[in-house]
XYZ file of C-alpha atoms in Angstrom:
337
model
C 188.035 326.925 143.647
C 191.071 327.520 141.438
C 193.380 326.468 144.292
C 191.388 323.251 144.666
C 191.708 322.498 140.938
C 195.424 323.208 140.927
C 195.905 321.073 144.032
C 194.089 318.166 142.373
C 196.128 318.463 139.219
C 199.290 318.623 141.293
C 198.483 315.197 142.665
C 198.169 313.904 139.115
C 201.582 315.327 138.287
C 203.035 313.745 141.416
C 201.648 310.406 140.247
C 203.304 310.966 136.901
C 206.649 311.239 138.647
C 206.025 308.161 140.788
C 207.523 304.841 139.625
C 205.286 303.422 136.900
C 207.459 300.486 135.960
C 207.734 298.885 139.392
C 206.115 295.735 140.681
C 202.720 297.423 141.098
C 201.813 299.366 137.987
C 198.163 299.492 138.991
C 198.641 302.154 141.667
C 196.300 304.457 139.768
C 193.490 301.905 139.993
C 193.732 301.804 143.778
C 192.835 305.486 144.128
C 189.871 306.252 146.340
C 186.561 307.694 145.168
C 187.068 311.377 144.362
C 190.823 311.055 143.860
C 192.442 312.778 140.899
C 192.683 310.558 137.790
C 195.658 310.293 135.498
C 195.265 312.504 132.429
C 196.616 311.226 129.126
C 196.153 311.786 125.412
C 195.472 309.585 122.392
C 198.044 309.277 119.621
C 198.006 307.553 116.248
C 200.424 304.658 115.900
C 201.105 305.585 112.287
C 202.220 309.166 112.972
C 203.445 309.168 116.582
C 207.168 309.828 116.960
C 209.834 310.699 119.519
C 209.279 314.436 119.084
C 205.567 314.019 119.846
C 206.428 311.933 122.901
C 208.724 314.617 124.297
C 206.123 317.347 123.744
C 203.395 315.264 125.375
C 205.555 314.564 128.401
C 206.665 318.182 128.667
C 203.035 319.327 128.539
C 202.372 317.251 131.658
C 200.343 314.322 130.332
C 200.721 311.108 132.318
C 200.380 308.556 129.504
C 199.517 308.018 125.850
C 196.751 305.816 124.440
C 197.170 304.125 121.081
C 195.224 301.522 119.133
C 196.525 298.145 117.981
C 194.824 296.163 115.204
C 194.996 292.440 115.833
C 194.671 291.462 112.181
C 197.802 293.419 111.282
C 200.037 291.989 113.969
C 201.293 289.341 111.555
C 202.898 292.004 109.370
C 206.532 292.763 110.097
C 206.182 296.440 109.164
C 203.232 296.868 111.527
C 205.024 295.151 114.408
C 208.027 297.359 113.748
C 205.864 300.508 113.846
C 204.307 299.375 117.134
C 207.707 298.667 118.634
C 209.012 302.075 117.564
C 205.965 303.880 118.972
C 206.161 302.166 122.362
C 209.917 302.728 122.486
C 209.440 306.447 121.761
C 206.853 306.761 124.519
C 209.018 304.865 126.992
C 212.053 307.018 126.219
C 209.982 310.106 127.075
C 208.748 308.614 130.354
C 205.220 307.923 129.089
C 203.540 304.584 129.818
C 201.224 303.357 127.068
C 197.569 302.370 127.202
C 197.142 299.896 124.333
C 193.624 299.490 122.944
C 193.333 296.212 121.043
C 190.688 295.387 118.421
C 190.199 293.772 115.026
C 189.495 295.644 111.791
C 187.777 292.675 110.184
C 184.912 290.370 111.059
C 185.606 287.785 113.746
C 183.298 285.134 112.296
C 181.444 284.504 109.007
C 177.691 284.985 108.849
C 176.846 282.214 106.380
C 177.398 279.330 108.792
C 175.330 277.583 111.422
C 174.804 279.267 114.761
C 176.907 276.623 116.511
C 179.758 277.008 114.036
C 179.689 280.766 114.394
C 179.730 280.522 118.190
C 182.739 278.204 118.038
C 184.569 280.592 115.713
C 183.817 283.533 118.006
C 185.063 281.595 121.018
C 188.302 280.771 119.226
C 188.708 284.421 118.202
C 188.228 285.500 121.818
C 190.796 282.988 122.999
C 193.200 284.197 120.312
C 192.729 287.806 121.380
C 193.510 286.911 124.986
C 196.612 285.152 123.704
C 197.672 288.322 121.907
C 197.099 290.323 125.092
C 199.397 287.906 126.921
C 201.979 288.268 124.166
C 201.869 292.076 124.309
C 202.157 291.902 128.078
C 205.245 289.686 127.871
C 206.932 291.872 125.282
C 205.987 295.353 126.471
C 204.581 294.951 129.988
C 207.168 297.131 131.695
C 206.312 299.964 129.286
C 202.525 299.742 129.515
C 199.969 301.431 131.731
C 197.215 298.991 130.734
C 195.721 296.994 127.872
C 192.167 297.787 126.785
C 189.955 295.201 125.107
C 188.228 296.631 122.031
C 186.985 300.107 121.186
C 183.320 301.145 120.918
C 181.777 297.722 120.214
C 178.360 299.355 120.631
C 179.000 301.203 117.343
C 178.554 299.071 114.229
C 181.532 300.769 112.598
C 183.803 299.234 115.209
C 182.093 295.835 115.420
C 182.360 294.568 111.828
C 181.267 291.067 112.864
C 177.673 292.339 113.022
C 174.780 291.176 115.222
C 176.639 292.619 118.190
C 174.097 291.571 120.810
C 174.536 287.954 119.711
C 178.248 287.918 118.882
C 179.930 290.162 121.442
C 179.239 288.034 124.516
C 180.579 284.701 123.154
C 183.733 286.429 121.937
C 184.439 288.278 125.173
C 183.363 285.322 127.304
C 186.147 283.250 125.740
C 188.667 286.079 126.056
C 187.790 286.562 129.713
C 187.974 282.834 130.444
C 191.570 282.719 129.258
C 192.546 285.982 130.942
C 191.068 284.748 134.217
C 193.308 281.677 134.171
C 196.453 283.764 133.922
C 196.006 287.491 134.355
C 198.470 289.780 132.594
C 200.949 291.725 134.696
C 199.333 294.991 133.568
C 195.723 296.060 134.219
C 193.089 295.088 131.656
C 190.308 297.554 130.778
C 187.065 296.897 128.926
C 185.434 297.602 126.685
C 185.746 301.284 125.694
C 182.020 301.682 125.090
C 180.897 304.683 123.043
C 178.136 305.292 125.603
C 177.792 304.630 129.307
C 177.018 300.892 129.715
C 174.001 301.318 131.964
C 170.256 300.789 131.763
C 168.742 299.947 128.428
C 171.583 301.343 126.344
C 173.223 299.133 123.726
C 176.422 299.229 125.763
C 174.556 298.213 128.904
C 173.021 295.229 127.123
C 176.464 294.122 125.967
C 178.053 294.386 129.393
C 175.332 292.795 131.510
C 175.750 289.179 130.259
C 179.429 289.323 131.246
C 178.786 290.692 134.741
C 179.757 287.495 136.541
C 183.105 287.315 134.749
C 184.160 290.937 134.998
C 185.981 290.822 138.377
C 188.154 287.940 137.117
C 188.705 289.467 133.680
C 188.883 293.251 133.994
C 190.606 295.672 136.321
C 188.391 298.585 135.241
C 185.377 299.336 133.041
C 186.061 301.876 130.307
C 183.718 304.113 128.353
C 183.782 307.335 126.330
C 182.243 310.539 127.662
C 181.777 312.773 124.603
C 179.185 315.483 125.177
C 178.490 314.566 128.793
C 178.502 317.203 131.517
C 180.748 316.861 134.547
C 177.732 315.906 136.667
C 176.659 313.258 134.160
C 180.149 311.767 134.052
C 180.330 311.611 137.831
C 176.869 310.056 138.199
C 177.538 307.468 135.493
C 180.918 306.499 136.900
C 179.537 306.177 140.418
C 176.649 304.024 139.182
C 179.027 301.746 137.292
C 181.308 301.399 140.312
C 178.339 300.499 142.485
C 176.892 297.965 140.041
C 180.070 296.170 138.983
C 182.491 296.894 141.819
C 185.276 297.991 139.486
C 187.157 301.266 138.926
C 186.171 303.395 135.942
C 188.349 304.658 133.092
C 187.243 307.303 130.592
C 189.392 306.411 127.627
C 188.104 309.039 125.202
C 186.753 312.545 125.573
C 187.273 315.693 123.600
C 185.722 317.805 120.862
C 186.324 318.640 117.229
C 187.560 322.083 116.261
C 185.784 321.911 112.891
C 183.073 324.408 112.028
C 182.198 327.927 113.106
C 183.847 328.767 116.451
C 185.005 325.156 116.608
C 188.373 325.963 118.152
C 186.683 327.864 120.982
C 184.192 325.044 121.596
C 187.019 322.553 121.740
C 188.945 324.694 124.215
C 185.850 325.056 126.417
C 185.322 321.289 126.460
C 188.910 320.666 127.507
C 188.660 323.400 130.146
C 185.539 321.775 131.609
C 187.278 318.411 131.796
C 190.321 319.839 133.528
C 188.306 321.931 135.960
C 186.217 318.938 137.053
C 188.896 316.282 136.718
C 188.920 315.297 140.391
C 185.119 315.019 140.613
C 184.516 312.518 137.814
C 184.918 309.298 139.857
C 187.302 307.916 137.237
C 190.797 306.487 137.599
C 192.032 307.897 134.302
C 190.911 310.175 131.490
C 192.356 310.127 127.986
C 191.853 313.174 125.779
C 191.077 312.538 122.110
C 193.435 313.346 120.477
C 196.993 314.683 120.238
C 197.063 315.882 116.616
C 194.606 316.233 113.735
C 194.175 313.262 111.394
C 194.116 314.656 107.824
C 192.955 311.388 106.243
C 190.038 310.734 108.631
C 186.655 309.868 107.140
C 184.881 313.206 107.686
C 185.565 316.836 108.511
C 184.750 316.536 112.204
C 187.009 313.504 112.667
C 189.861 315.283 110.930
C 189.937 318.066 113.532
C 189.886 316.481 116.998
C 193.569 317.164 117.618
C 194.874 319.454 120.327
C 197.453 320.266 117.663
C 196.995 320.723 113.945
C 198.511 318.144 111.608
C 201.599 320.357 111.238
C 201.940 320.238 115.056
C 201.045 323.885 115.669
C 198.949 324.337 118.806
C 195.233 325.073 118.985
C 193.644 326.999 121.893
C 192.613 323.678 123.496
C 196.244 322.639 123.833
C 197.115 325.948 125.463
C 194.295 325.407 127.991
C 195.403 321.949 129.041
C 199.114 322.745 129.010
C 198.513 325.771 131.223
C 196.450 323.738 133.685
C 199.106 321.042 133.944
C 201.922 323.586 134.126
C 200.186 325.446 136.959
C 199.782 322.175 138.816
C 203.433 321.310 138.347
C 204.548 324.722 139.591
C 202.380 324.505 142.693
C 203.249 320.909 143.553
C 205.792 321.730 146.216
C 203.548 324.137 148.089
C 200.454 321.932 147.886
C 202.393 318.897 149.075
C 203.457 320.684 152.272
C 201.213 320.321 155.356
C 198.625 323.061 155.319
C 199.537 323.929 151.715
């Protein structure tokens, strides 16, 4: 079993060394069912730097994921921070998965339904325009662009009335993206739960089903707390229903609380041991380093590293798994290896 895991991770490391910035940057989406996904890690735009990028690359991660807030893109200091973060990742050989969302409401509530729908449609078109702009400016340094983050959580959908407002917004975004697709893959919509059945995420995705093949290159969701079998079953069901690859763009565990560091390490170990059986094209671990100013204790301790960049047991687990894969790559690549 261990040889099988190492062999699978070796493939992921081989993919990391393959050309990412060539004409076809979507090679990872073309992987067959059961193939090993790319493994990356989430970073914070505000604190990510060149030293982090080097450590992440040296640990064996294939990419970094970072969030971009659309309503701050007009600020010169924010654009400068984004440029510096992407440049640091690129210099370390790490393509970037950009997750794009707004911090503020997309449309006012105290207007007529028709006026609100028109405002949402314009906001969706504007977001697609920003995606095109990011693609033009950074495309050669990106792995993909992801539309939104956890819209099925009210915290991340400040517009409110999500079951009425999400579809018009994304319908407009998808219409524009379908006319001229970006050069990098587009993922959607980073649901907090699997978008199937009667779940809130499922109800948000279903109305867009007819547009998805023209708009998205993969469906993304977050897999916190799910077992390996549950992840595999959910991903297979989504592939079957929508005909698109699957990306797990967040998974991990907090190290807060009694025995929290051990629980976090066990979660990461489970993910790495079952990485090739999850029917996903990529997995992004949340997150690289602790966030001291997060809203609650649990959120402050999701990092593989502490805020001072010292390693937790979870980092040692994942680094060891990736290092073992790298060391065995030559032997596993040989016929009969």
